[in-house]
């Protein structure tokens, strides 16, 4: 029986036909030794053109603060047409398959078109070149690395062209017919750059190779699905490619179409760490080691000492790191082991090319971009990653306050992604898309310096005077925490809600949240605590659940939200055990610039953002503020809302007059409060009782008096006045009689 032949591989069966066809439009003539498809006559893929372009690239970047294309043009002045045209082709190939990081189709095309304009006469680019320059792309991992390493990628592509041009024609022709032969050809290029090499492998053989260019992600995909195809072949680059190809064919057959490794369904099965996009990392040396920092800058790297740690592979799980550190660092204390676990896991698994890196020394901060995957060096006693450090240093004291707070976080490697927008603003123009596209800058909403002033219209809507309201807003802005206290019915909660909404400028209430305290309210309700949960297997477990303060603080601290005020209103604040509810958060209420470690999150420092404001309300009829915890008294500004003082005084009269209603209830309220002794001022009645519609009828007014006010007064004067005495002093008929004779 004749064995069945394996189906022939076809180069042009991939994910995106337009991208792959456009790539082959340039790659085909180059690999096969033909003139460039851009003009049909210039031999660009030659040893001479590639050597000339490489020599000019190796001169370095003339001005690190200038856009990449400006530097490239300067380096290519007086170059031959072949070298300039090769630069056009290589720029095209480098950016063609990318997604996400290259911000728009216009940016991709602008680079290539600009380079074509440098030729004499300018090169008119064929439509076939632009046909594949779509705005979606197929390479979605490590694309930030492509953006920051264009210079290095172009140099590697020059070496690749030289390598191809010096191979026997039969070797190159075989590579075009066999993906593994092509891998061996491209892998022979000196000074390997894995990301751009794998991009070229995919563009030439999209039916075999995948648009996954990072070592860690390739390993994770292979390991996650190897059992579907009988296990892994090996760990060489060629073996992993073959394994992933077999896995993909298996999954394609199940799905009935070519699968996408980054679809939500698949990525959740292979990715070990969630990918939030670009991260930022604070990197430290022991005792501000200036010599080591110089080594980092001169060697374009960052290192982590792991002298006692066993060999761990990139992409290792957090569990394996934990076990290894616990076993290998028994001589360290618990805290140091925890710091080591965090640093090693971040360095090997979470950190990725394109992330920002930052170190500080002697009050100055330097920023860089991570460009390489983790490597082992110095007899496996050290982990190493390539980092491009920028020349400019920044004064730490001149950075925004929320960035300065992140710089105080302890640890050798600290995730400071929450301030990444502020750090990106410090980056030089080199390799940034915006510098190349020459598009007009989008209008940026100016950051407001403090709360916007309250308006007379807002004060009128509350039937209160403007000046006392503005003073409350200024106290809140200055201290960030205030308490509105006073007798019942004085509009404490009403004012808190409307004032917060006005200052936030948020009609959706997304930035204003309200919680109400009560005697059983606890820290676990307010901030975070463990709550029962059910696993997929139906077992009961516990998970850490964030409370309203933590959720709002996290939202306020997100990049882009720093200039927006967020408000947490705590209603009936004095009804809870405040020391129990706030716990260690007491400290942050007073020291917003500091960070603390929490009882349920001991490895994660927490801070209260500057743009989070807290408004508490306290009913003095329930509990006198004189009994309040001194710590709370010191951390909040206390603002009395009382019927006898502004802004509450006169509000009921203004409310009734604005609606052309009978003003008798306002006169009754004043008479009632005048009947209450001054030393019982916390027992006086607020105007909200009389703002009901029923207060405009004699029947309704009697109900309010009988069922709401008199029971309240009976409780206040229990044991002091009997019912007859209460009626004589506070009764509705008696007060109306006094008003009639006034």
XYZ file of C-alpha atoms in Angstrom:
742
model
C 0.000 0.000 0.000
C 1.457 3.326 -1.056
C 1.748 5.759 1.872
C -0.321 8.884 1.448
C 1.589 12.024 0.638
C 1.523 14.959 3.006
C -0.460 17.854 1.607
C 1.766 20.456 -0.018
C 2.301 23.643 1.931
C 1.235 26.848 0.249
C 2.925 30.118 1.131
C -0.108 32.361 0.603
C -2.584 30.730 2.982
C -2.612 32.912 6.062
C -4.662 35.311 8.138
C -4.761 38.472 6.018
C -4.443 38.040 2.265
C -4.002 41.761 1.599
C -1.106 42.059 4.098
C 0.570 38.868 2.893
C 0.214 39.793 -0.794
C 1.647 43.262 -0.160
C 4.577 41.742 1.732
C 5.310 39.275 -1.066
C 5.130 42.139 -3.561
C 8.388 43.395 -1.984
C 9.855 40.161 -0.589
C 9.372 38.027 -3.711
C 11.620 39.999 -6.063
C 14.159 40.552 -3.300
C 14.492 36.889 -2.329
C 14.529 35.718 -5.957
C 17.212 38.212 -7.028
C 14.977 40.338 -9.253
C 14.811 44.147 -9.537
C 12.701 46.006 -7.005
C 8.955 45.878 -7.629
C 8.755 49.551 -6.691
C 10.259 50.709 -9.990
C 11.024 47.467 -11.863
C 14.695 48.315 -12.472
C 16.701 49.060 -9.300
C 18.448 46.055 -7.695
C 17.844 46.858 -4.027
C 18.463 43.419 -2.460
C 22.169 43.478 -3.137
C 25.248 43.262 -0.947
C 26.262 46.787 -2.005
C 22.918 48.516 -1.245
C 22.475 46.675 2.057
C 26.056 47.361 3.179
C 25.721 51.064 2.381
C 22.405 51.400 4.214
C 23.726 49.432 7.206
C 26.815 51.621 7.446
C 24.667 54.757 7.513
C 22.333 53.303 10.159
C 25.288 52.351 12.336
C 26.347 55.980 12.497
C 23.719 56.250 15.221
C 20.878 58.638 15.912
C 22.023 62.232 15.265
C 19.457 63.807 17.593
C 17.722 61.571 20.199
C 15.073 64.233 20.775
C 14.114 64.420 17.089
C 11.562 62.118 15.390
C 12.951 58.917 13.962
C 12.261 59.895 10.341
C 14.154 63.179 10.751
C 17.223 61.269 11.934
C 16.909 58.685 9.174
C 16.717 61.350 6.489
C 19.838 63.016 7.865
C 21.731 59.707 7.804
C 20.655 58.996 4.214
C 21.771 62.312 2.751
C 23.939 61.735 -0.381
C 23.210 57.968 -0.313
C 22.839 56.043 -3.565
C 19.418 55.439 -5.040
C 19.730 51.724 -4.270
C 20.344 52.342 -0.540
C 17.512 54.882 -0.267
C 15.071 52.642 -2.123
C 16.046 49.690 0.056
C 15.283 51.857 3.099
C 11.773 52.430 1.693
C 11.232 48.679 1.306
C 12.553 47.808 4.758
C 10.503 50.533 6.459
C 7.465 49.087 4.704
C 8.200 45.508 5.799
C 8.950 46.529 9.387
C 5.587 48.222 9.997
C 3.299 46.373 7.560
C 1.957 43.598 9.854
C 1.678 45.590 13.080
C -1.536 46.234 14.975
C -2.462 48.565 17.865
C 0.818 50.338 18.627
C 1.053 52.006 15.225
C -1.733 54.458 15.873
C -3.265 54.739 12.427
C -3.095 53.693 8.825
C -1.923 57.211 8.027
C 1.172 56.781 10.199
C 2.167 53.537 8.461
C 1.796 55.046 5.022
C 3.331 58.402 5.940
C 6.672 56.858 6.885
C 6.989 54.940 3.640
C 5.807 57.844 1.496
C 8.198 60.245 3.236
C 11.167 57.934 2.643
C 10.154 57.575 -1.030
C 10.199 61.369 -1.401
C 13.923 61.453 -0.531
C 14.875 59.812 -3.841
C 15.868 61.888 -6.869
C 13.583 61.919 -8.726
C 11.045 61.015 -6.003
C 9.770 57.449 -6.163
C 6.117 57.064 -7.089
C 4.884 54.166 -4.996
C 2.717 51.547 -6.733
C -0.826 50.857 -5.520
C 0.138 47.257 -4.668
C 2.390 48.555 -1.908
C -0.377 50.408 -0.091
C -3.031 47.745 -0.655
C -1.859 45.753 2.353
C -1.192 48.687 4.662
C -4.421 48.245 6.561
C -5.289 49.676 9.960
C -5.856 46.302 11.632
C -2.571 44.397 11.353
C -1.897 40.795 12.390
C 0.978 41.027 14.897
C -0.540 42.031 18.229
C 2.122 41.076 20.750
C 5.226 43.157 21.455
C 4.208 45.806 18.918
C 5.565 48.522 21.219
C 8.969 46.890 20.770
C 8.671 47.384 16.994
C 7.916 51.052 17.484
C 10.870 51.677 19.806
C 13.398 49.514 17.949
C 12.872 50.601 14.345
C 16.554 51.516 14.089
C 17.710 48.096 15.324
C 15.155 46.299 13.157
C 16.274 48.165 10.050
C 19.886 47.179 10.757
C 18.884 43.539 11.158
C 16.915 43.681 7.891
C 20.035 45.051 6.161
C 22.049 42.112 7.501
C 19.286 39.758 6.351
C 19.422 41.210 2.826
C 23.216 40.806 2.806
C 22.880 37.229 4.057
C 20.344 36.326 1.358
C 22.402 38.023 -1.363
C 25.496 35.923 -0.476
C 23.703 32.528 -0.311
C 23.735 30.190 -3.327
C 20.638 30.647 -5.487
C 19.563 27.064 -4.831
C 19.512 27.621 -1.054
C 17.267 30.661 -1.357
C 14.960 28.981 -3.873
C 14.606 25.988 -1.536
C 13.741 28.344 1.323
C 10.919 29.856 -0.713
C 9.486 26.343 -1.173
C 9.947 25.002 2.376
C 9.171 26.887 5.631
C 11.774 25.055 7.711
C 14.419 25.765 5.074
C 13.402 29.406 5.167
C 13.679 29.400 8.966
C 17.227 28.060 8.722
C 18.062 30.700 6.110
C 16.720 33.628 8.113
C 18.135 32.301 11.400
C 21.607 32.465 9.839
C 21.448 36.267 9.790
C 24.115 37.658 12.179
C 23.091 39.361 15.451
C 19.608 37.924 15.699
C 16.612 40.146 16.451
C 13.890 37.537 17.177
C 10.842 39.798 16.882
C 11.569 41.154 13.388
C 12.934 37.765 12.256
C 9.690 36.031 13.192
C 7.702 38.781 11.503
C 9.572 38.107 8.246
C 9.130 34.343 8.702
C 5.384 34.840 8.977
C 5.189 37.224 6.008
C 7.020 34.741 3.766
C 5.333 31.590 5.129
C 1.970 32.658 6.627
C 0.581 29.130 6.222
C 3.216 27.689 8.575
C 4.437 30.402 10.954
C 2.186 32.382 13.293
C 2.038 36.171 13.849
C 3.278 35.598 17.424
C 6.782 36.999 17.774
C 7.579 36.942 21.517
C 9.485 34.002 22.995
C 7.336 33.979 26.126
C 4.023 33.960 24.274
C 5.162 31.255 21.823
C 6.222 29.087 24.757
C 2.949 29.713 26.606
C 0.851 28.791 23.556
C 2.835 25.612 22.903
C 2.748 24.501 26.550
C -0.966 25.210 26.946
C -2.067 23.104 23.970
C 0.733 20.547 23.403
C -1.346 17.732 24.899
C -3.803 18.080 21.993
C -1.164 16.848 19.534
C 0.583 14.199 21.593
C 3.025 16.425 23.439
C 5.879 18.769 22.577
C 8.722 17.843 20.220
C 11.367 19.922 21.970
C 12.335 23.386 23.108
C 14.386 24.663 20.179
C 13.010 27.546 18.169
C 12.330 25.191 15.255
C 10.630 22.617 17.504
C 8.333 25.214 19.086
C 7.358 26.523 15.629
C 6.565 22.974 14.501
C 4.540 22.284 17.668
C 2.511 25.480 17.307
C 1.863 24.658 13.642
C 0.515 21.206 14.552
C -1.609 22.694 17.340
C -3.009 25.368 15.059
C -3.983 22.841 12.372
C -5.758 20.791 15.053
C -7.649 23.820 16.378
C -8.433 25.008 12.832
C -10.081 21.680 12.121
C -12.174 21.936 15.283
C -13.202 25.537 14.571
C -13.748 25.089 10.846
C -11.588 28.142 10.127
C -8.182 29.593 10.922
C -8.103 30.423 14.613
C -6.933 33.681 16.201
C -4.514 33.152 19.093
C -5.624 36.473 20.610
C -9.354 35.805 20.582
C -10.877 36.073 24.048
C -11.671 32.365 24.163
C -8.135 31.207 23.327
C -6.006 33.858 25.008
C -7.585 33.053 28.366
C -6.374 29.472 27.983
C -2.714 30.153 27.270
C -1.773 33.567 28.687
C -0.480 33.211 32.248
C -0.663 36.904 33.128
C -3.376 39.309 32.017
C -2.146 41.911 29.540
C -3.322 45.458 30.403
C -1.180 46.958 27.654
C 2.001 48.899 28.300
C 3.157 48.874 31.923
C 5.616 51.043 33.811
C 8.205 49.739 36.296
C 10.224 51.393 39.036
C 13.587 49.621 39.286
C 15.833 49.896 42.320
C 19.357 48.954 43.293
C 20.487 48.326 46.840
C 21.569 51.515 48.615
C 21.219 53.687 45.487
C 24.173 51.914 43.806
C 25.480 54.591 41.418
C 28.029 52.232 39.853
C 25.357 49.681 38.961
C 23.144 52.423 37.515
C 26.029 53.491 35.268
C 26.386 49.863 34.140
C 22.686 49.806 33.317
C 22.913 52.978 31.239
C 26.187 52.160 29.484
C 25.136 48.578 28.789
C 21.556 49.506 27.802
C 20.197 46.992 30.283
C 18.617 46.366 33.640
C 19.632 43.491 35.896
C 18.283 41.601 38.887
C 20.601 39.625 41.155
C 19.407 36.038 41.742
C 22.582 34.537 43.193
C 20.876 31.750 45.140
C 17.905 31.117 42.850
C 17.608 28.013 40.723
C 17.276 28.438 36.943
C 13.764 29.605 36.062
C 12.523 30.040 32.507
C 10.875 33.187 31.137
C 7.110 33.028 31.508
C 7.302 31.026 34.741
C 4.145 30.928 36.853
C 3.808 32.781 40.139
C 3.421 29.469 41.980
C 6.743 28.114 40.710
C 8.489 31.367 41.635
C 7.006 31.226 45.122
C 8.127 27.639 45.714
C 11.604 28.274 44.318
C 12.204 31.413 46.406
C 10.864 29.778 49.580
C 13.275 26.862 49.102
C 16.338 28.736 47.828
C 16.147 31.788 50.108
C 15.436 30.209 53.469
C 18.207 32.366 54.907
C 16.083 35.484 54.269
C 13.209 36.733 56.384
C 9.605 36.499 55.247
C 9.404 40.086 54.043
C 12.571 39.849 51.939
C 11.357 36.596 50.405
C 8.063 38.226 49.451
C 9.924 41.137 47.825
C 12.137 38.678 45.941
C 9.130 36.709 44.667
C 7.484 39.893 43.403
C 10.654 41.058 41.656
C 11.511 37.713 40.006
C 7.975 37.074 38.764
C 7.725 40.610 37.365
C 11.121 40.331 35.657
C 10.544 36.900 34.108
C 6.848 36.918 33.288
C 4.981 40.199 33.618
C 7.458 42.721 32.208
C 7.575 42.863 28.418
C 9.269 44.776 25.600
C 7.683 48.175 25.119
C 7.120 48.715 28.845
C 8.562 51.818 30.474
C 11.392 51.478 32.987
C 12.402 54.098 35.531
C 15.148 54.458 38.122
C 16.019 57.275 40.472
C 19.254 58.379 42.057
C 20.230 61.465 44.053
C 16.834 63.062 43.533
C 16.825 62.564 39.759
C 14.775 60.191 37.638
C 15.740 58.561 34.331
C 13.283 56.826 32.024
C 13.867 54.046 29.520
C 12.011 51.521 27.387
C 12.304 47.749 27.846
C 13.405 46.209 24.547
C 14.365 42.629 25.304
C 13.112 39.378 26.752
C 14.709 38.131 30.008
C 18.084 36.429 29.784
C 20.362 34.697 32.266
C 23.856 36.102 32.707
C 26.928 35.920 34.961
C 26.768 32.160 35.561
C 22.994 32.330 36.057
C 23.465 34.623 39.061
C 21.768 37.495 37.351
C 18.682 38.148 35.218
C 19.059 40.703 32.459
C 16.826 42.615 30.054
C 17.756 45.093 27.352
C 16.580 48.639 28.126
C 17.131 51.809 26.130
C 17.771 54.539 28.701
C 17.160 58.098 27.535
C 19.717 60.811 28.166
C 17.520 63.361 29.895
C 17.119 63.221 33.682
C 14.160 64.697 35.528
C 14.054 66.227 38.993
C 11.931 63.947 41.166
C 10.673 66.951 43.143
C 9.328 68.487 39.928
C 7.180 65.489 38.981
C 3.432 65.448 39.679
C 2.508 64.537 43.254
C 0.849 61.257 42.279
C 4.067 60.215 40.503
C 6.213 61.206 43.490
C 4.067 59.014 45.734
C 4.656 56.023 43.464
C 8.407 56.592 43.714
C 8.262 56.059 47.482
C 6.854 52.536 47.161
C 9.211 49.938 48.584
C 10.543 47.001 46.574
C 13.234 46.261 43.976
C 10.732 46.108 41.094
C 7.481 48.037 41.528
C 4.584 48.179 39.080
C 3.749 51.905 38.704
C 1.483 51.558 35.670
C -1.152 53.764 37.297
C 1.022 56.836 36.538
C 2.112 55.746 33.049
C 0.444 58.683 31.298
C 2.472 61.160 33.310
C 5.654 59.200 32.506
C 4.868 58.974 28.782
C 4.683 62.768 28.700
C 8.387 62.817 29.684
C 9.521 60.612 26.792
C 11.627 62.093 23.955
C 10.232 62.280 20.436
C 12.424 59.416 19.200
C 10.371 56.573 17.723
C 7.033 58.072 18.724
C 4.316 57.758 16.096
C 2.993 61.250 16.716
C 6.345 62.744 15.773
C 6.336 60.960 12.423
C 2.776 61.484 11.285
C 2.924 65.291 11.455
C -0.769 65.381 12.271
C -2.219 68.339 14.153
C -2.243 67.757 17.877
C -5.608 66.892 19.340
C -7.039 69.447 21.658
C -6.193 68.519 25.216
C -8.603 69.494 27.896
C -6.734 71.764 30.325
C -6.307 70.495 33.840
C -8.404 72.587 36.155
C -6.593 74.113 39.116
C -8.974 73.303 41.963
C -12.755 73.240 42.007
C -14.636 75.531 39.703
C -16.342 78.370 41.611
C -19.931 77.810 42.633
C -22.481 79.971 40.871
C -25.363 82.081 42.204
C -27.680 79.857 40.140
C -26.484 76.779 42.024
C -26.979 78.483 45.401
C -30.448 79.615 44.341
C -31.368 76.049 43.361
C -30.642 75.012 46.967
C -32.379 78.138 48.381
C -29.179 78.998 50.233
C -26.759 81.909 50.200
C -23.704 81.552 47.955
C -20.967 82.677 50.368
C -21.343 79.920 52.991
C -21.611 77.298 50.240
C -18.410 78.574 48.614
C -16.676 78.415 51.996
C -17.714 74.759 52.385
C -16.317 74.013 48.914
C -13.016 75.727 49.754
C -12.703 73.794 53.013
C -13.357 70.555 51.138
C -10.769 71.396 48.504
C -8.178 72.307 51.133
C -8.691 69.422 53.574
C -10.277 66.813 51.267
C -12.499 65.601 54.130
C -15.394 67.469 55.734
C -18.328 66.552 57.958
C -21.681 68.282 57.699
C -23.315 67.996 61.126
C -26.474 69.312 62.642
C -30.020 68.546 63.861
C -32.418 66.431 61.801
C -34.006 67.996 58.757
C -31.237 70.505 58.039
C -30.504 69.029 54.587
C -27.093 67.540 55.315
C -27.387 64.630 52.881
C -29.236 66.764 50.332
C -26.496 69.384 50.384
C -23.712 66.772 50.284
C -25.154 65.090 47.178
C -25.845 68.291 45.253
C -22.583 69.957 46.236
C -20.547 66.888 45.199
C -22.372 66.606 41.865
C -21.812 70.314 41.171
C -18.092 70.232 42.049
C -17.559 67.005 40.123
C -19.350 68.411 37.091
C -20.720 64.906 36.582
C -24.423 64.549 35.828
C -24.149 60.746 35.582
C -23.110 60.309 39.234
C -20.231 58.063 38.119
C -17.834 60.137 40.226
C -20.139 60.598 43.225
C -20.917 57.586 45.429
C -22.914 57.394 48.669
C -22.738 54.872 51.500
C -24.676 54.879 54.757
C -23.067 53.769 57.992
C -24.924 51.826 60.677
C -23.915 50.089 63.941
C -22.978 46.793 62.256
C -20.995 48.446 59.434
C -17.347 47.298 59.416
C -14.006 47.725 57.626
C -14.839 44.710 55.467
C -17.971 46.485 54.207
C -16.318 49.847 53.703
C -12.916 48.994 52.239
C -12.353 45.305 51.520
C -12.875 41.904 53.074
C -13.331 38.233 52.338
C -16.786 37.116 51.248
C -18.217 33.626 50.628
C -18.021 32.477 47.022
C -18.811 29.324 45.081
C -16.233 27.681 42.814
C -17.006 26.190 39.402
C -17.100 22.794 41.134
C -19.753 24.011 43.553
C -17.426 24.235 46.549
C -17.671 27.119 48.987
C -14.625 29.365 49.119
C -13.776 32.907 50.114
C -12.631 35.706 47.857
C -11.424 39.221 48.540
C -14.124 41.740 47.613
C -13.559 45.493 47.312
C -15.837 47.868 49.184
C -17.049 51.278 47.994
C -14.004 53.225 49.175
C -11.515 50.915 47.484
C -13.489 50.805 44.247
C -13.819 54.577 44.059
C -10.158 55.114 44.993
C -9.022 52.739 42.239
C -11.212 54.550 39.714
C -9.938 57.969 40.779
C -6.327 56.798 40.482
C -6.653 55.474 36.923
C -4.488 57.188 34.315
C -6.389 60.109 32.833
C -8.592 60.604 35.892
C -6.086 62.495 38.041
C -7.594 65.905 37.223
C -11.200 64.827 37.847
C -12.619 65.113 41.388
C -14.284 62.019 42.879
C -16.571 62.160 45.915
C -17.561 59.618 48.532
C -20.498 60.680 50.700
C -20.762 58.879 54.048
C -24.276 59.355 55.369
C -25.039 58.941 59.085
C -21.326 58.730 59.736
C -21.558 58.797 63.533
C -23.824 55.736 63.710
C -20.903 53.332 63.111
C -17.840 52.448 65.146
C -15.503 54.663 63.145
C -12.255 53.229 64.494
C -13.460 49.784 63.417
C -14.668 50.940 60.006
C -11.621 52.997 59.013
C -8.920 50.816 60.564
C -5.472 51.688 59.222
C -7.096 54.098 56.753
C -7.090 56.684 59.545
C -3.447 57.256 58.647
C -4.153 58.008 54.986
C -6.917 60.458 55.834
C -4.252 62.686 57.366
C -1.248 61.755 55.197
C -2.456 61.602 51.611
C 1.143 61.638 50.305
C 2.003 58.339 52.001
C 1.180 54.701 51.317
C 0.314 51.913 53.702
C 0.047 48.146 53.566
C -3.430 46.836 54.278
C -4.569 44.020 56.547
C -6.124 42.034 53.674
C -3.601 43.110 50.995
C -0.254 43.073 52.832
C 1.833 42.929 49.638
C 0.085 45.771 47.850
C 0.691 49.328 49.087
C -2.349 51.575 48.950
C -2.805 55.325 48.841
C -5.815 57.619 48.838
C -5.677 59.657 45.625
C -5.493 63.427 45.916
C -8.603 63.745 43.764
C -10.802 61.684 46.109
C -12.893 63.822 48.482
C -14.977 62.566 51.405
C -18.112 64.279 52.718
C -19.589 62.857 55.916
C -22.920 63.719 57.485
C -23.734 63.453 61.190
C -27.081 63.857 62.924
C -26.429 65.517 66.266
C -29.782 64.304 67.586
C -28.438 60.733 67.438
C -25.033 61.337 68.967
C -23.198 64.481 69.942
C -20.050 65.210 67.954
C -18.368 65.948 71.276
C -18.269 62.176 71.725
C -16.489 61.652 68.387
C -13.134 59.925 68.209
C -10.409 62.574 68.498
C -8.641 61.028 65.491
C -11.682 61.679 63.312
C -12.081 65.190 64.725
C -8.511 65.948 63.697
C -8.831 64.552 60.174
C -12.122 66.180 59.131
C -13.265 69.782 58.986
C -16.594 69.983 60.830
C -19.209 72.296 59.333
C -22.410 72.926 61.251
C -25.704 73.005 59.378
C -28.136 74.548 61.875
C -31.559 76.157 61.515
C -30.256 79.293 63.281
C -27.161 79.814 61.071
C -26.361 80.131 57.377
C -26.633 78.451 54.956
C -29.710 76.732 56.489
C -31.148 79.856 58.144
C -33.807 81.391 55.911
C -33.709 78.522 53.392
C -37.312 77.469 54.101
C -38.596 81.008 53.591
C -36.680 81.290 50.288
C -38.015 77.869 49.249
C -41.636 78.910 49.855
C -41.252 82.332 48.278
C -39.685 80.860 45.139
C -42.814 78.742 44.675
C -45.337 81.452 45.688
C -46.490 79.308 48.617
C -47.845 80.248 52.054
C -44.894 81.268 54.259
C -46.619 80.261 57.521
C -44.521 77.062 57.839
C -41.351 79.191 57.878
C -42.754 81.302 60.690
C -43.807 78.164 62.596
C -40.315 76.681 62.232
C -38.695 79.793 63.681
C -41.230 79.856 66.553
C -40.646 76.185 67.302
C -36.877 76.567 67.443
C -37.174 79.724 69.544
C -39.115 77.625 72.083
C -36.158 75.232 72.384
C -33.488 76.374 74.831
C -30.136 77.444 73.392
C -28.301 74.771 75.386
C -30.484 72.242 73.545
C -29.604 73.695 70.133
C -28.664 70.208 68.820
C -32.346 69.308 69.274
C -33.660 72.110 67.062
C -35.635 71.198 63.958
C -34.504 71.603 60.362
C -36.564 73.024 57.481
C -36.933 69.826 55.433
C -39.948 68.729 57.530
C -41.855 71.695 56.099
C -40.773 71.387 52.464
C -43.330 68.661 51.835
C -46.428 69.387 49.822
C -48.601 68.361 52.777
C -47.171 71.231 54.873
C -49.277 73.659 52.796
C -52.599 72.353 54.204
C -53.854 72.588 57.812
C -54.523 68.830 57.854
C -51.093 68.000 56.529
C -49.402 70.392 58.922
C -51.179 68.764 61.887
C -49.978 65.311 60.739
C -46.387 66.483 60.508
C -46.671 67.932 64.002
C -48.431 64.943 65.536
C -46.515 62.044 63.955
C -43.054 63.472 63.283
C -42.185 66.473 65.435
C -43.934 65.803 68.749
C -42.600 62.200 69.069
C -39.101 63.573 68.418
C -39.524 66.241 71.088
C -41.037 63.751 73.555
C -37.955 61.608 73.209
C -35.616 64.589 73.633
C -37.392 65.817 76.789
C -38.198 62.425 78.305
C -38.110 62.758 82.105
C -37.992 66.553 81.909
C -41.408 67.571 80.559
C -44.685 65.686 80.670
C -47.020 65.533 77.670
C -49.116 68.511 78.804
C -46.020 70.626 79.311
C -44.718 69.601 75.874
C -48.032 70.537 74.257
C -48.104 73.862 76.041
C -44.582 74.712 74.942
C -44.354 73.152 71.472
C -47.905 72.367 70.359
C -49.051 73.527 66.931
C -52.141 75.379 68.170
C -50.144 77.147 70.878
C -47.462 78.278 68.369
C -50.081 79.456 65.881
C -51.740 81.432 68.681
C -48.476 83.113 69.603
C -47.878 84.021 65.952
C -51.384 85.525 65.726
C -50.698 87.814 68.715
C -47.184 88.748 67.633
